[in-house]
CSV table of C-alpha atoms and ligand atoms in Angstrom, one decimal:
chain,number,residue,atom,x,y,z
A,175,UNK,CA,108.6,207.5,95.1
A,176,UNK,CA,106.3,208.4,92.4
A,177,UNK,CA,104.1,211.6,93.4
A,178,UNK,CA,101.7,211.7,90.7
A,179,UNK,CA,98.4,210.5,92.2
A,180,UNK,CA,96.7,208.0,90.0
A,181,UNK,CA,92.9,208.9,88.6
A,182,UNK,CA,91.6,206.4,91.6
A,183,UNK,CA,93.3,208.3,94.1
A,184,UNK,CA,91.9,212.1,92.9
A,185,UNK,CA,88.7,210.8,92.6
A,186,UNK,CA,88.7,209.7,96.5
A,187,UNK,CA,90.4,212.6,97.4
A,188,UNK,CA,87.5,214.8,95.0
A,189,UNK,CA,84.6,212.8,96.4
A,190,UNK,CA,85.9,213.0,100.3
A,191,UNK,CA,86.3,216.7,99.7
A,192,UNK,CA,83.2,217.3,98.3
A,193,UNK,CA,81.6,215.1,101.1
A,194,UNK,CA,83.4,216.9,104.2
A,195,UNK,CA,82.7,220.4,102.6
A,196,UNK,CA,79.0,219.1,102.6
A,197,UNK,CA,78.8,217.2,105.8
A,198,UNK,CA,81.2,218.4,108.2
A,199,UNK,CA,82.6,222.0,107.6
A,200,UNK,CA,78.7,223.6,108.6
A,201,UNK,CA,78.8,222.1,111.6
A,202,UNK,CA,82.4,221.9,113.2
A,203,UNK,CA,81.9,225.4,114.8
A,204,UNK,CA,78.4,224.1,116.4
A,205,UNK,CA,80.0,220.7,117.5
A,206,UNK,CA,83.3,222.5,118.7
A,207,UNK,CA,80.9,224.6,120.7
A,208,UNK,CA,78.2,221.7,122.1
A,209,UNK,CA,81.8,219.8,122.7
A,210,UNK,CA,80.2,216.7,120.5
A,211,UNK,CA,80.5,216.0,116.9
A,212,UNK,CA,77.1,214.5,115.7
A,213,UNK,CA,77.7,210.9,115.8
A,214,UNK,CA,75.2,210.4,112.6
A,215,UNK,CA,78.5,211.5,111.1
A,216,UNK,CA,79.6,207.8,111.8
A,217,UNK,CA,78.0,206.1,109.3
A,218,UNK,CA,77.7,208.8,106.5
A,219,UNK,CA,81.7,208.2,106.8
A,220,UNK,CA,81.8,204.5,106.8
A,221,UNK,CA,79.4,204.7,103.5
A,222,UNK,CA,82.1,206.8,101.7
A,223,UNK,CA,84.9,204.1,103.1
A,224,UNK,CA,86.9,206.0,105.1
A,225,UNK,CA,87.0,203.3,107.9
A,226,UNK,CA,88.2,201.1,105.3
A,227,UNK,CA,90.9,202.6,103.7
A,228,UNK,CA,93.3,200.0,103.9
A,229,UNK,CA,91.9,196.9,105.4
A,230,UNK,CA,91.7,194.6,102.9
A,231,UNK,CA,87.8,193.9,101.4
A,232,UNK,CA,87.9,190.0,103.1
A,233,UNK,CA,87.4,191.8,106.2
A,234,UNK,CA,84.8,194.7,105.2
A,235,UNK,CA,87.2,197.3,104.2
A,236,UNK,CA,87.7,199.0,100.9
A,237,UNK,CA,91.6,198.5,100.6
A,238,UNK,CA,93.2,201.2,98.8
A,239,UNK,CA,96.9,202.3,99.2
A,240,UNK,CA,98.5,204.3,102.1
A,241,UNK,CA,98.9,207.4,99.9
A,242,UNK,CA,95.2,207.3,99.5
A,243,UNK,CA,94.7,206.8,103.6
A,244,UNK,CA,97.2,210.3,103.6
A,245,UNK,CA,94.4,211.8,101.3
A,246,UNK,CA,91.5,210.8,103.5
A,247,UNK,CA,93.2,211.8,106.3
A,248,UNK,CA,94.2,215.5,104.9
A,249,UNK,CA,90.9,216.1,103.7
A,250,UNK,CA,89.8,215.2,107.2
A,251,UNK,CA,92.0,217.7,109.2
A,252,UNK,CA,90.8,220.3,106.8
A,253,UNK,CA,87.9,219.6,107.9
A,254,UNK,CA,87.4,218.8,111.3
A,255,UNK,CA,90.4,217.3,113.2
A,256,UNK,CA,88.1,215.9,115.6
A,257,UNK,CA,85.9,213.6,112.7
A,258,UNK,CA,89.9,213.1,112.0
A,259,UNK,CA,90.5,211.7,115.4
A,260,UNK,CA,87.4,209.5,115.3
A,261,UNK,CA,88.1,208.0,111.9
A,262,UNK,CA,92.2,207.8,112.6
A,263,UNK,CA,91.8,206.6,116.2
A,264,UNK,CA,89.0,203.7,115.6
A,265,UNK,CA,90.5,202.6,112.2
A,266,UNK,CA,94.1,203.3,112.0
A,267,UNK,CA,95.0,202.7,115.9
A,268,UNK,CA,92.0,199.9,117.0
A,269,UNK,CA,91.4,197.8,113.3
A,270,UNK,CA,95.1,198.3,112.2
A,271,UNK,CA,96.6,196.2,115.4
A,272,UNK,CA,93.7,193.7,114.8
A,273,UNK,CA,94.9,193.0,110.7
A,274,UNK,CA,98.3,192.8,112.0
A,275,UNK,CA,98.1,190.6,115.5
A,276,UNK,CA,94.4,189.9,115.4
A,277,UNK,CA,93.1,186.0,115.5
A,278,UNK,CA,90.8,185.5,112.1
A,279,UNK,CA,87.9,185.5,114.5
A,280,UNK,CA,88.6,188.1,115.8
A,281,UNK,CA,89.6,189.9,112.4
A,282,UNK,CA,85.9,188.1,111.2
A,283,UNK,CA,84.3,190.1,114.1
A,284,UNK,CA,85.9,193.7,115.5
A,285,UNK,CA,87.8,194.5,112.6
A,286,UNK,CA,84.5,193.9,110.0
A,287,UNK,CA,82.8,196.2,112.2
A,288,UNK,CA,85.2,199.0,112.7
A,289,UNK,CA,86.2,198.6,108.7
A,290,UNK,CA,82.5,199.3,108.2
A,291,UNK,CA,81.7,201.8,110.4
A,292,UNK,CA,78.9,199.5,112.4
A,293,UNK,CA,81.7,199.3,115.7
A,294,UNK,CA,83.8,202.3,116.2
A,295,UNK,CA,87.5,201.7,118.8
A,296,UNK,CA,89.8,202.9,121.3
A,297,UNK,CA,92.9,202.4,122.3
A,298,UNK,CA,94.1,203.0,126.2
A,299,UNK,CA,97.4,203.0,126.2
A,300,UNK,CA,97.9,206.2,128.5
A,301,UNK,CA,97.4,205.9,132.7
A,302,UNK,CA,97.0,209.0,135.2
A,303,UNK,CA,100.9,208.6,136.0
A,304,UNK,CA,102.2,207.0,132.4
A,305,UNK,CA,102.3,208.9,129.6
A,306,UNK,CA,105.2,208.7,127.3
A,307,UNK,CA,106.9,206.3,129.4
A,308,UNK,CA,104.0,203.8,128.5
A,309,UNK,CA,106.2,200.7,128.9
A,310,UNK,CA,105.6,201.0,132.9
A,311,UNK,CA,102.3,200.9,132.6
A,312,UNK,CA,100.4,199.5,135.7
A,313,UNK,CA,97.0,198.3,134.8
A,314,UNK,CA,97.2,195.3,135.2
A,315,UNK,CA,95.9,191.4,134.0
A,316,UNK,CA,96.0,188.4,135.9
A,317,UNK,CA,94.6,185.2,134.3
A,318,UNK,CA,92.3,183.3,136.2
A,319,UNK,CA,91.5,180.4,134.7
A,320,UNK,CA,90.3,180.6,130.9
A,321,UNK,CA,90.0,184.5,131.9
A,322,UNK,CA,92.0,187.8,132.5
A,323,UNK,CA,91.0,190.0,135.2
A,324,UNK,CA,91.9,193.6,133.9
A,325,UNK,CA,92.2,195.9,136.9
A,326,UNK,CA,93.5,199.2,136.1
A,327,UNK,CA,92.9,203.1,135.2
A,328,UNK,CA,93.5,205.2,131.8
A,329,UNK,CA,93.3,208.6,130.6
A,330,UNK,CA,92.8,210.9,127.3
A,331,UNK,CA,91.3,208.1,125.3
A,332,UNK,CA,89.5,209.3,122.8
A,333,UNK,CA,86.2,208.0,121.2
A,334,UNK,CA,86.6,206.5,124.7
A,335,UNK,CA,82.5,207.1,125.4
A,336,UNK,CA,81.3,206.1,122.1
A,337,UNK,CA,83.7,203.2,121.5
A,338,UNK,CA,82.3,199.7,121.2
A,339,UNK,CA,85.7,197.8,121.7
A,340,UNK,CA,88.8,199.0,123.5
A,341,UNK,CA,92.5,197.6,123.4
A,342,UNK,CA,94.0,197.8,126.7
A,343,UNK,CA,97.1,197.2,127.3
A,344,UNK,CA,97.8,195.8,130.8
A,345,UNK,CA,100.5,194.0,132.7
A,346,UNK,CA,100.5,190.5,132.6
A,347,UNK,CA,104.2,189.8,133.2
A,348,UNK,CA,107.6,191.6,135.4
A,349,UNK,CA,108.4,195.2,134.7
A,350,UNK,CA,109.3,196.8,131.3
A,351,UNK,CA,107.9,196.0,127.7
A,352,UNK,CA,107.9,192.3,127.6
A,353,UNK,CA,105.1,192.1,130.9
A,354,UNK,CA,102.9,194.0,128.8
A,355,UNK,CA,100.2,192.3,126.9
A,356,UNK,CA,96.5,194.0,124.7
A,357,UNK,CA,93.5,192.8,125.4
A,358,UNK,CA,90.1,193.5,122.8
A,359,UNK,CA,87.1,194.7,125.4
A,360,UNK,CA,83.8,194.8,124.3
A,361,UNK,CA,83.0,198.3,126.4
A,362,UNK,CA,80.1,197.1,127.8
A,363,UNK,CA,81.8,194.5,130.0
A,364,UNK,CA,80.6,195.0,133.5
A,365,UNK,CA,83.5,196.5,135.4
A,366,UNK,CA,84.2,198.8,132.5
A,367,UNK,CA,83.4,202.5,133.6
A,368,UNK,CA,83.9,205.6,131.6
A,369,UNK,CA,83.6,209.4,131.9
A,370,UNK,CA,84.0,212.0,129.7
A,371,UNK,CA,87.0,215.3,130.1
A,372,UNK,CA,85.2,218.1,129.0
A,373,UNK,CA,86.6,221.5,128.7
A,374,UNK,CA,90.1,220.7,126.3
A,375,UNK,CA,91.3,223.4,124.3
A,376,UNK,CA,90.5,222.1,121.3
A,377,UNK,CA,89.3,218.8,119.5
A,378,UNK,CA,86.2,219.7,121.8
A,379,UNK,CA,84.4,217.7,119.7
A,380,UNK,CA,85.7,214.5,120.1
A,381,UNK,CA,84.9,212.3,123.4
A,382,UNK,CA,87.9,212.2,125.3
A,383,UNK,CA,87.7,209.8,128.7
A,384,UNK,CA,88.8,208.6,131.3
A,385,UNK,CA,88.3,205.1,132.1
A,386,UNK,CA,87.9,202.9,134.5
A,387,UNK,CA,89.0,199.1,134.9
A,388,UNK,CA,87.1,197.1,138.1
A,389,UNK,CA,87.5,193.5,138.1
A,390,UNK,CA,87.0,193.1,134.0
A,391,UNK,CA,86.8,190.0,133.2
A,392,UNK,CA,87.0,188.8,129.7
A,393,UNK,CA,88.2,185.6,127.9
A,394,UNK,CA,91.5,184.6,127.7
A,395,UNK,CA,90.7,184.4,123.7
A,396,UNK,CA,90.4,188.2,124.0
A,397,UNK,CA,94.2,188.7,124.0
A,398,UNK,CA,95.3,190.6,120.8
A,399,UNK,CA,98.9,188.8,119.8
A,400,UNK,CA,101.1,186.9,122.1
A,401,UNK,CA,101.4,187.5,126.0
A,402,UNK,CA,103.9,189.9,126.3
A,403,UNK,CA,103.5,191.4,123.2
A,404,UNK,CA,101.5,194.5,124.0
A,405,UNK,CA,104.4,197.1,124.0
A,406,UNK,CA,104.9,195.9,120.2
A,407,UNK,CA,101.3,196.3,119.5
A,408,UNK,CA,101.2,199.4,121.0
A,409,UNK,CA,104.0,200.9,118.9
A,410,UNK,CA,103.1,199.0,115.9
A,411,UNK,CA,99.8,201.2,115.9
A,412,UNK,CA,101.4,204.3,117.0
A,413,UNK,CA,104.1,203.9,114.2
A,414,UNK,CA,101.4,203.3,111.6
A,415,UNK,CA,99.2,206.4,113.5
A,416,UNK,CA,102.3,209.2,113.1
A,417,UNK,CA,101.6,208.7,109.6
A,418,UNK,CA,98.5,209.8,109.3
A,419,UNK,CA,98.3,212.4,112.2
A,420,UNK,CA,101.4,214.2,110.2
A,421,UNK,CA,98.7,213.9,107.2
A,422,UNK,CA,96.1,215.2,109.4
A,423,UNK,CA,98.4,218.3,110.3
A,424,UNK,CA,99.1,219.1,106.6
A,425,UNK,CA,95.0,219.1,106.4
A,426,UNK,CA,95.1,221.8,109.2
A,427,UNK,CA,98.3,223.9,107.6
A,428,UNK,CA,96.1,223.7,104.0
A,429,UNK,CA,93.1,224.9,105.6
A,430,UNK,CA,95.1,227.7,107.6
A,431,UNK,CA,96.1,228.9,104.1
A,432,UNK,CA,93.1,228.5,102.1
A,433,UNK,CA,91.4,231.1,105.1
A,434,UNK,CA,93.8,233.2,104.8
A,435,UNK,CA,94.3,233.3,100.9
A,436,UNK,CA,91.0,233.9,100.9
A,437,UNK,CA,90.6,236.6,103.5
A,438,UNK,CA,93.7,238.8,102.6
A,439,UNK,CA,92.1,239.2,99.0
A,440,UNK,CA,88.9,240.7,100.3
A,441,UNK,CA,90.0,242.5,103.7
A,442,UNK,CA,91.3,245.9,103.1
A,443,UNK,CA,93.6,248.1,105.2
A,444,UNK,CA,95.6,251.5,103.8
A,445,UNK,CA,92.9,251.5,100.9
A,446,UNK,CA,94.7,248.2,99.6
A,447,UNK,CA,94.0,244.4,100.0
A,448,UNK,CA,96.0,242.5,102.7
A,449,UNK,CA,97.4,239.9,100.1
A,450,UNK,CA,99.5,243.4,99.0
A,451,UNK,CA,101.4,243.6,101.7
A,452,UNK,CA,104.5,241.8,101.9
A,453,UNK,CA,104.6,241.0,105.3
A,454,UNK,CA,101.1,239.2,105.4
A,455,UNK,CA,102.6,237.2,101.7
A,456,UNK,CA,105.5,236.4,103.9
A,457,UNK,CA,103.4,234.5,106.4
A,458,UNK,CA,101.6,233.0,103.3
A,459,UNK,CA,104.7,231.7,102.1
A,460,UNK,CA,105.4,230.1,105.0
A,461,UNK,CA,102.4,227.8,105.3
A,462,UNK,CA,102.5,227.1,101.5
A,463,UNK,CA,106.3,225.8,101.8
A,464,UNK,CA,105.6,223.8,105.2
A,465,UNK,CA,102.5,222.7,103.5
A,466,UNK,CA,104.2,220.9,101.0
A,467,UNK,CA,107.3,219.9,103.3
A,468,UNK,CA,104.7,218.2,105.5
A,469,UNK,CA,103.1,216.1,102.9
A,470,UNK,CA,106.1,215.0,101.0
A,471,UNK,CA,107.7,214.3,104.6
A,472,UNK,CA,104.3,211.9,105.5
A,473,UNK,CA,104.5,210.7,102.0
A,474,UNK,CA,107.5,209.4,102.2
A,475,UNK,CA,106.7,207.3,105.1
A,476,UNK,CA,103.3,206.0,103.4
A,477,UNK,CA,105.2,205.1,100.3
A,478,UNK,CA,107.9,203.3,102.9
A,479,UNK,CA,104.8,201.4,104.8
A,480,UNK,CA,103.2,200.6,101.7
A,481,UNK,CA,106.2,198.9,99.9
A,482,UNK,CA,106.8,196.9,103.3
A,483,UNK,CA,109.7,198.6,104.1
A,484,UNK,CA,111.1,199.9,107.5
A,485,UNK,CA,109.0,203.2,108.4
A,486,UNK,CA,109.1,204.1,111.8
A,487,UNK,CA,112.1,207.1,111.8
A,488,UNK,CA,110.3,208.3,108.8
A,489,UNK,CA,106.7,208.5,110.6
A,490,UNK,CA,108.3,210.2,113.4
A,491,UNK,CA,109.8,212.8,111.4
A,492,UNK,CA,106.3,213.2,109.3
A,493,UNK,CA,104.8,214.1,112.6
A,494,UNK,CA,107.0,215.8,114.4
A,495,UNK,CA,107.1,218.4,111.4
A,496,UNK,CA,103.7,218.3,110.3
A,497,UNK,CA,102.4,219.0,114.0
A,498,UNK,CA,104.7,221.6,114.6
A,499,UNK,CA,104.1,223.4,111.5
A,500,UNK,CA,100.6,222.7,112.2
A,501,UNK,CA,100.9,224.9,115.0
A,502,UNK,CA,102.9,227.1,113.1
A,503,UNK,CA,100.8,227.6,110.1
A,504,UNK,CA,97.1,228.1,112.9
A,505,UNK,CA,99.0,230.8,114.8
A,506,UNK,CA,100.3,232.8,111.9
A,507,UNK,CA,96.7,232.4,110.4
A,508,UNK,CA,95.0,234.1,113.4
A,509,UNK,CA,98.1,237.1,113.0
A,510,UNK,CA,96.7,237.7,109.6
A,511,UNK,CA,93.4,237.8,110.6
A,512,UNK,CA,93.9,240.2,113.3
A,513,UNK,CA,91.3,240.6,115.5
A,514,UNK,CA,88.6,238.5,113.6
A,515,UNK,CA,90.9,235.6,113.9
A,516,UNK,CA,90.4,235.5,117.7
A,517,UNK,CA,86.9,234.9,117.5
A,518,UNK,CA,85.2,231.6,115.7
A,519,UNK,CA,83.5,233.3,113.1
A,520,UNK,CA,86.5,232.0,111.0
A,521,UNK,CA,87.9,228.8,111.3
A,522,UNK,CA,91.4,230.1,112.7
A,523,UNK,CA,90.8,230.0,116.0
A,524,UNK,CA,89.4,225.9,115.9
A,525,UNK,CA,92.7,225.3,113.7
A,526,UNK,CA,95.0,226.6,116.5
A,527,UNK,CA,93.0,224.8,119.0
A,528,UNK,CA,92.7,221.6,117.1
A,529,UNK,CA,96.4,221.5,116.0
A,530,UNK,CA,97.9,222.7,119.3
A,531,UNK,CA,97.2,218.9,121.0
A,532,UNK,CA,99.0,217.1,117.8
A,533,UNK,CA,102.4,218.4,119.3
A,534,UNK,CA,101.8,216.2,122.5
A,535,UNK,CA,99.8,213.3,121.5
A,536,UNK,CA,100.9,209.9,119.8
A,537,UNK,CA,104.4,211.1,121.2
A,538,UNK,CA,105.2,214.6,121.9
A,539,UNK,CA,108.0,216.0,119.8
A,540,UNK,CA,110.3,215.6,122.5
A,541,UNK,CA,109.7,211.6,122.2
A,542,UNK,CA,110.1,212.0,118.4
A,543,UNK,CA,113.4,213.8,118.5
A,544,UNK,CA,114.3,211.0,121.0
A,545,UNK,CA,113.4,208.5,119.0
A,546,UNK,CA,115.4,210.3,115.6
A,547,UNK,CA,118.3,210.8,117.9
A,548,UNK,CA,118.2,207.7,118.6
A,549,UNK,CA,118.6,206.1,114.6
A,550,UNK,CA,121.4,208.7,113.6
A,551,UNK,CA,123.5,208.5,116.8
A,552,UNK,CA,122.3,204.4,117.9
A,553,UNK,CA,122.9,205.8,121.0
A,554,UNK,CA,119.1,205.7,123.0
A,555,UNK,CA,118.3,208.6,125.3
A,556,UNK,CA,115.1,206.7,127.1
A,557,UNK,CA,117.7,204.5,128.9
B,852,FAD,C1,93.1,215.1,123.4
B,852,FAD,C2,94.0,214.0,123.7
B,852,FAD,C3,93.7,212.7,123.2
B,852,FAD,C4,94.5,211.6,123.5
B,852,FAD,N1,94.1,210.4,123.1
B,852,FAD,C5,94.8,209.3,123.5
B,852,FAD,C6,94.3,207.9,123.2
B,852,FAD,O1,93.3,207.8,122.4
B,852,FAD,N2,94.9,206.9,123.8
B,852,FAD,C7,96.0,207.0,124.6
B,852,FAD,O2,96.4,206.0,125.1
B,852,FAD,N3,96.4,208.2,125.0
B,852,FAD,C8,95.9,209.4,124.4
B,852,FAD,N4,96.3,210.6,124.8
B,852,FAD,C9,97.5,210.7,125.7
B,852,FAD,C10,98.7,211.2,125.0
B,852,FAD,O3,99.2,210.3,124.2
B,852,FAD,C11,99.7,211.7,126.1
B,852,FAD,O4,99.2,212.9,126.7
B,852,FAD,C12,101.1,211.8,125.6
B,852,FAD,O5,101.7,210.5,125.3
B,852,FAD,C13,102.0,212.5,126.6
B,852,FAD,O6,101.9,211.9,127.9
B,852,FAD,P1,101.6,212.9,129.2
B,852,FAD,O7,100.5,213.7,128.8
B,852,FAD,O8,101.5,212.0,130.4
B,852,FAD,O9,102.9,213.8,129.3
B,852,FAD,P2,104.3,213.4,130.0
B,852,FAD,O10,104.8,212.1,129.5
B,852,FAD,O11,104.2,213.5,131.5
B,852,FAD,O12,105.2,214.5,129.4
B,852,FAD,C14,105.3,215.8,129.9
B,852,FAD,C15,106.4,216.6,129.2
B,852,FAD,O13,107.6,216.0,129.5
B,852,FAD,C16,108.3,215.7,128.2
B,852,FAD,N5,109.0,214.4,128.4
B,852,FAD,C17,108.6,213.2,128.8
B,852,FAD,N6,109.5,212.3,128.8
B,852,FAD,C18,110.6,212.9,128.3
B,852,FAD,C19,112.0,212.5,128.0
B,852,FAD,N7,112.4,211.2,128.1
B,852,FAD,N8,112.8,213.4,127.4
B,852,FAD,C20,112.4,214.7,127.2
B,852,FAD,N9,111.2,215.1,127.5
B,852,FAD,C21,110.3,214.3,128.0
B,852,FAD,C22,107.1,215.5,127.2
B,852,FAD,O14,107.6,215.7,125.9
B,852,FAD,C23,106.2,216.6,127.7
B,852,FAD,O15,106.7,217.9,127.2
B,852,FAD,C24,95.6,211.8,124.4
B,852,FAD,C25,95.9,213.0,124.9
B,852,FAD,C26,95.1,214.1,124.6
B,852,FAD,C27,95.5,215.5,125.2
C-alpha cells in the first residue's frame, strides 16, 4: 500500500477542509443544540461531491478512489459527525448497494439522485426486537401480484425523516438470511409512516426515526438484487460502511487533539502552560499514536476494497479500533480540559457525544470481535 496521497487527493481533502471549517464547524454547536443540522447543508455538500465520491460519473457521481472517500469522510467527523452520518449513511449505505445490486433503471434514477445530492437515503435494517441479530428480521414482504406488500416496523434509522428513498429489508422467504430480500421505497409511499427519536446523546443533529410499515405496497421491480438476497445486501453495505465510519472516528480522534493542542498551549496552571506538564503530553500522545493507528488500520481496508480484493475482516478491525479509540481520544480530551470541557463552549463535549454511538452502531464491537474471531479461529461464535 502506497501512503503518499497523490496532488488530486490533497487538493480534495484541502478544499473539503476549507469548506467544513467554513460551512459546518459555526454551526454544529447550534444544530447539536436545536437537535437538526440545517438541511441547506445538503446541497452545498453535493456541489463539492461528497455524495459522489466513488460512484462512477455515468451515474452522476464524481468517482474518485476509496482513499479519497477516507479523506471526505475524516474531514467530515472533524467536523460534524452528524453531516458525517448524512453524507455516509445516504451515499455509502443507500447509493453503494444500488451500484452493486441495483437494476440500470434503477442505478439511472435513485442512485443519480443520491450521487448528486438532489435524493438523500436510508437504510432500515434494524427492528424494535432485532438489532445485531438482523438476519431474523420480521418485517415482512408478501408479493401480491406484480407487487410486495411490506408490512413491518424499524428503528434508529437515520436521515430516516428527511430521506427520499429507503431500503428495507423484509422477509420474503423461511427463517434465516436466505428469506430476506431489500426493497427501494420512495418515502412517500402511502403506508410509510415515520417519527423522529429526539433526545440521543449525541449525533443530535442528525434525524434518527422510527418507522413505520402499513400495507406498503410497491412494485415488484422495486426489489434491489435477487429474492433472498437482502442479508448479502445488507452486509455488502455494512462491510463497505465500517470503512468509512473507522475514517469518520479518526476525524473525531484528530479533532479531539487539535482542541487540545491548542488549549494546553494557552491555558495556564502553576504559572506554566498545560502542554508542560507531562501528564497532560501523555494524554496527547495517546490520541496522536491512535490517530495514526486508526487511519493506517481504515486505510488498509480502502486500499483492500479499492484493488477488488477481500476487505471485510479488515473493515471490521478499522472500526472496531477507530470507534473505540474515538471514544478514547473524546474522553481524555474533556480530562484535559477540565472543567471547560464539560460544557459546549469547546467542542469536547459534542466529540464524546458524537463518538460514544460509533461503538454500537454498524455492529458493536462485540459483533466485530465476533466476526475477527471468527477469520483467525474459522470457528463462528453467532451459531
Ligand atoms: C444513532 C443511531 C443510528 C442508527 N442508525 C441506523 C440505521 O441507519 N439503520 C439501521 O438499520 N440501524 C441503525 N442503528 C441501529 C444500530 O445498528 C443498532 O443499535 C446496533 O446494530 C445494535 O443493535 P441493538 O441496539 O438492538 O443492540 P443489541 O443487538 O440488543 O445488543 C445489546 C448488547 O448485546 C451485545 N450483543 C448482542 N449480540 C451479541 C453476541 N452474539 N455476542 C456478544 N454480545 C452481543 C451487543 O454488543 C450490545 O452490547 C442506529 C443506532 C443508533 C443508536
Amino acid at each position: 500500500m502506497d501512503l503518499t496521497l497523490t496532488d488530486e487527493q490533497l487538493s480534495f481533502q484541502k478544499l473539503a477542509r476549507e469548506f467544513l471549517d467554513r460551512e459546518v464547524v459555526p454551526h454544529r454547536m447550534e444544530w447539536d443544540r436545536a437537535e437538526s443540522v440545517d438541511p441547506a447543508i445538503v446541497p452545498k455538500l453535493a456541489e463539492l461531491g461528497f455524495f459522489g465520491l466513488t460512484i462512477p460519473e455515468e451515474y452522476g457521481g464524481v468517482a474518485g478512489d476509496y482513499i479519497t472517500y477516507c479523506l471526505g469522510m475524516e474531514e467530515l467527523g472533524r467536523a460534524d459527525s452528524s453531516v458525517r452520518g448524512i453524507v455516509s449513511v445516504s451515499m455509502g449505505l443507500v447509493g453503494k448497494p444500488i451500484l452493486g445490486f441495483g437494476t440500470e433503471e434503477q442505478k439511472q434514477d435513485w442512485l443519480r439522485r443520491i450521487a448528486t445530492g438532489t435524493a438523500t437515503g436510508c437504510f432500515a435494517l434494524t427492528e424494535p426486537d432485532i438489532g445485531s441479530d438482523a438476519s431474523n428480521l420480521t418485517t415482512k414482504a408478501v408479493r401480491q401480484g406484480d407487487e410486495y406488500v411490506i408490512d413491518g416496523q424499524k428503528i434508529f434509522i437515520t436521515n430516516g425523516t428527511w430521506a427520499d428513498v429507503c431500503v428495507v429489508f423484509a422477509r420474503t422467504g423461511g427463517p434465516g438470511p436466505k428469506g430476506i430480500s431489500a426493497f427501494l421505497v420512495p418515502t412517500d409511499t402511502p403506508g410509510f409512516e415515520r417519527r423522529e427519536i429526539k433526545g440521543k446523546l449525541g449525533l443530535r443533529g442528525q434525524a434518527t426515526c422510527e418507522i413505520f410499515l402499513t400495507g406498503v405496497r410497491v412494485p415488484a421491480s422495486a426489489m434491489l438484487g435477487q429474492e433472498g438476497q437482502g442479508f448479502k445486501i445488507a452486509m455488502y453495505s455494512l462491510d463497505r460502511g465500517r470503512v468509512s465510519m473507522a475514517a469518520g472516528c479518526v476525524g473525531i480522534i484528530c479533532g479531539c487533539l487539535d482542541a487540545v493542542v491548542a488549549y494546553s498551549k494557552e491555558r495556564h496552571q502553576f504559572g506554566r502552560p498545560l502542554a508542560s506538564f507531562q501528564m497532560i503530553q501523555d494524554m496527547i500522545a495517546e490520541m496522536s499514536v491512535d490517530a495514526d493507528a486508526a487511519r493506517l488500520l481504515a486505510w488498509r481496508a480502502a486500499d483492500l476494497l479499492q484493488r477488488g480484493e477481500p476487505f471485510g475482516v479488515e473493515a471490521s478491525k478499522a472500526k472496531y479500533f477507530a470507534s473505540e479509540a474515538a471514544v478514547r481520544a473524546s474522553n481524555l480530551a474533556i480530562q484535559a480540559f477540565g472543567g471547560y470541557g464539560y460544557i459546549d463552549e469547546y467542542p469536547v463535549a459534542k466529540f464524546m457525544r458524537d463518538a460514544r454511538v460509533t461503538t454500537l452502531y454498524e455492529g458493536t464491537s462485540q459483533i466485530q470481535k465476533l466476526l475477527i474471531g471468527r477469520a483467525e479461529t474459522g470457528v463462528s461464535a453467532f451459531v
